[in-house]
Amino acid sequence: MLSGRFIILGVTGGIAAYKAAELASALTRAGALVDVVMTKAAQEFVQPLTFATLTGRPVHTELFGSSTGGIIPHIELATRAELIVVAPATANTLAKLAHGHADDLLSSLVLAATCPVLLCPAMNAYMYAHPAVQSNLKRLSEMGYHIVEPDSGRLACGVEGRGRMPDPGVIMEHIKTLFLSPGDLRGVKVLVTAGGTREPIDPVRYISNRSSGKMGYALAAAAGMRGAQVTLISAPTSLDPPPGVEVVFVETARQMYQAVMEHFSTQDVVIKAAAVADYRPKIIEGKKIKKREDTLILELERNPDILFELGQRKTPYQTLVGFAAETDDIEANALEKLRRKNLDLLVANDVTQPGAGFGTDTNIVKLFYRDGRIKSLPLMDKKALAHRILDVVVELRSRVDG
Ligand code: PMT
């Protein structure tokens, strides 16, 4: 897929620059033609010769001076590039790109480029968390830049936290995705729900379920990566929201209902990956319940079925995708939900299977289409599955549009 593709790898001045060498090598091995562009600070960490040796191609460092035959280097590179990857992208480079500064070769060529740009921020955790950096990332994402979120862990500076550049293998996956799906959801509004709702019993206790939010967050990130304008309505999770996604945090099923209904009429696609509590305690005690008796009976009452109501309200131009977490009779239950809730697609996971369903990084699903087709997908990472589901959404939408 990358064979013969012209990719510019921008390397800026952070300790993660050494990982960029591995990325350059991986891209070259995959057949891409990789020209590296280094900032001055990057050259403090790694020599241009390292990249030239790994890629067998030119390494560019100067805005002026290397032009031949009247060709301006940054314009020439920007015109030829099929993808620009900036890895690592420092806080300084992000700030420059967010505000259109063009004071060196890399910032100038990114400004002149029309191809997709993938930014891989890497820096100290406090720098990454700083509102200035976060607001620059938000701005960049809104401008259409693709962003790979840094990993958490122990950083080179000794601090624990988010800021570590992901492994080159992870960045390669993002690059392949960009080549595979160049913005096929651009201009499409996608609403995703994620996580397990919490239904309070008293001020310290609640009823919930095992949803980690990973499936829903992967869908939101994948839709954003493919150019969609994404709204993520999230029940509590321990995940960081994908950059560039509007997030509405909720706790209970009724709050999720409220938030989804407020957004629904403007959405083109709704994907309900959240595990919504069907019941809530009828009475929420104002004070912590004391243990007095051997048994305690909680009376529960029904929560609204959000997906069912969306199915009633949806127009022919809206695509509605539901999930079903099943433990038995998958096919019969899935088909019943697909019809009763008036869905275009139902993604059913048998949550008893190892590697599927709640909390895992992977999932195993069957896709049930409104037209009767059924597709079984093998065990796969939730991030990859998110793209497979969105492929189907794109296919379904092309029929509506066409
Ligand atoms: O979050 P993870 O740990 O990654 O796990 C992913 C997942 C298992 C939660 C996900 O893959 C999944 O299956 N989500 C749906 C779980 C669920 O609630 O299934 P259900 O069969 O009870 O509901 C069917 C559909 O109706 C779901 O789309 C649900 O969002 C929706 N629903 C259910 C009840 C309700 N009151 N309102 C709803 O909208």
XYZ file of C-alpha atoms in Angstrom, residues 17 20 24 69 78 92 95 106 129 154 182 200-202 214 246 259 263 273-274 276 311 322 335 366 382 391:
27
model
C 13.642 12.030 17.469
C 11.749 8.784 14.122
C 11.869 6.252 8.650
C 16.906 25.718 -11.234
C 4.847 20.409 -0.495
C 6.926 24.636 19.678
C 2.257 26.182 18.244
C 9.219 22.261 7.946
C -1.260 18.923 29.545
C 7.583 7.023 32.234
C -8.523 9.490 2.588
C -26.947 6.225 41.622
C -28.296 4.340 44.641
C -27.145 6.811 47.268
C -12.810 1.490 24.483
C -16.470 17.364 20.867
C -27.583 14.789 25.439
C -27.756 16.571 19.170
C -21.694 1.712 21.474
C -22.547 2.723 25.039
C -26.875 1.924 28.854
C -35.155 4.641 15.485
C -26.687 -0.044 17.341
C -32.298 -9.511 14.500
C -21.257 -10.126 13.734
C -11.181 -2.446 18.616
C -16.431 1.148 6.102
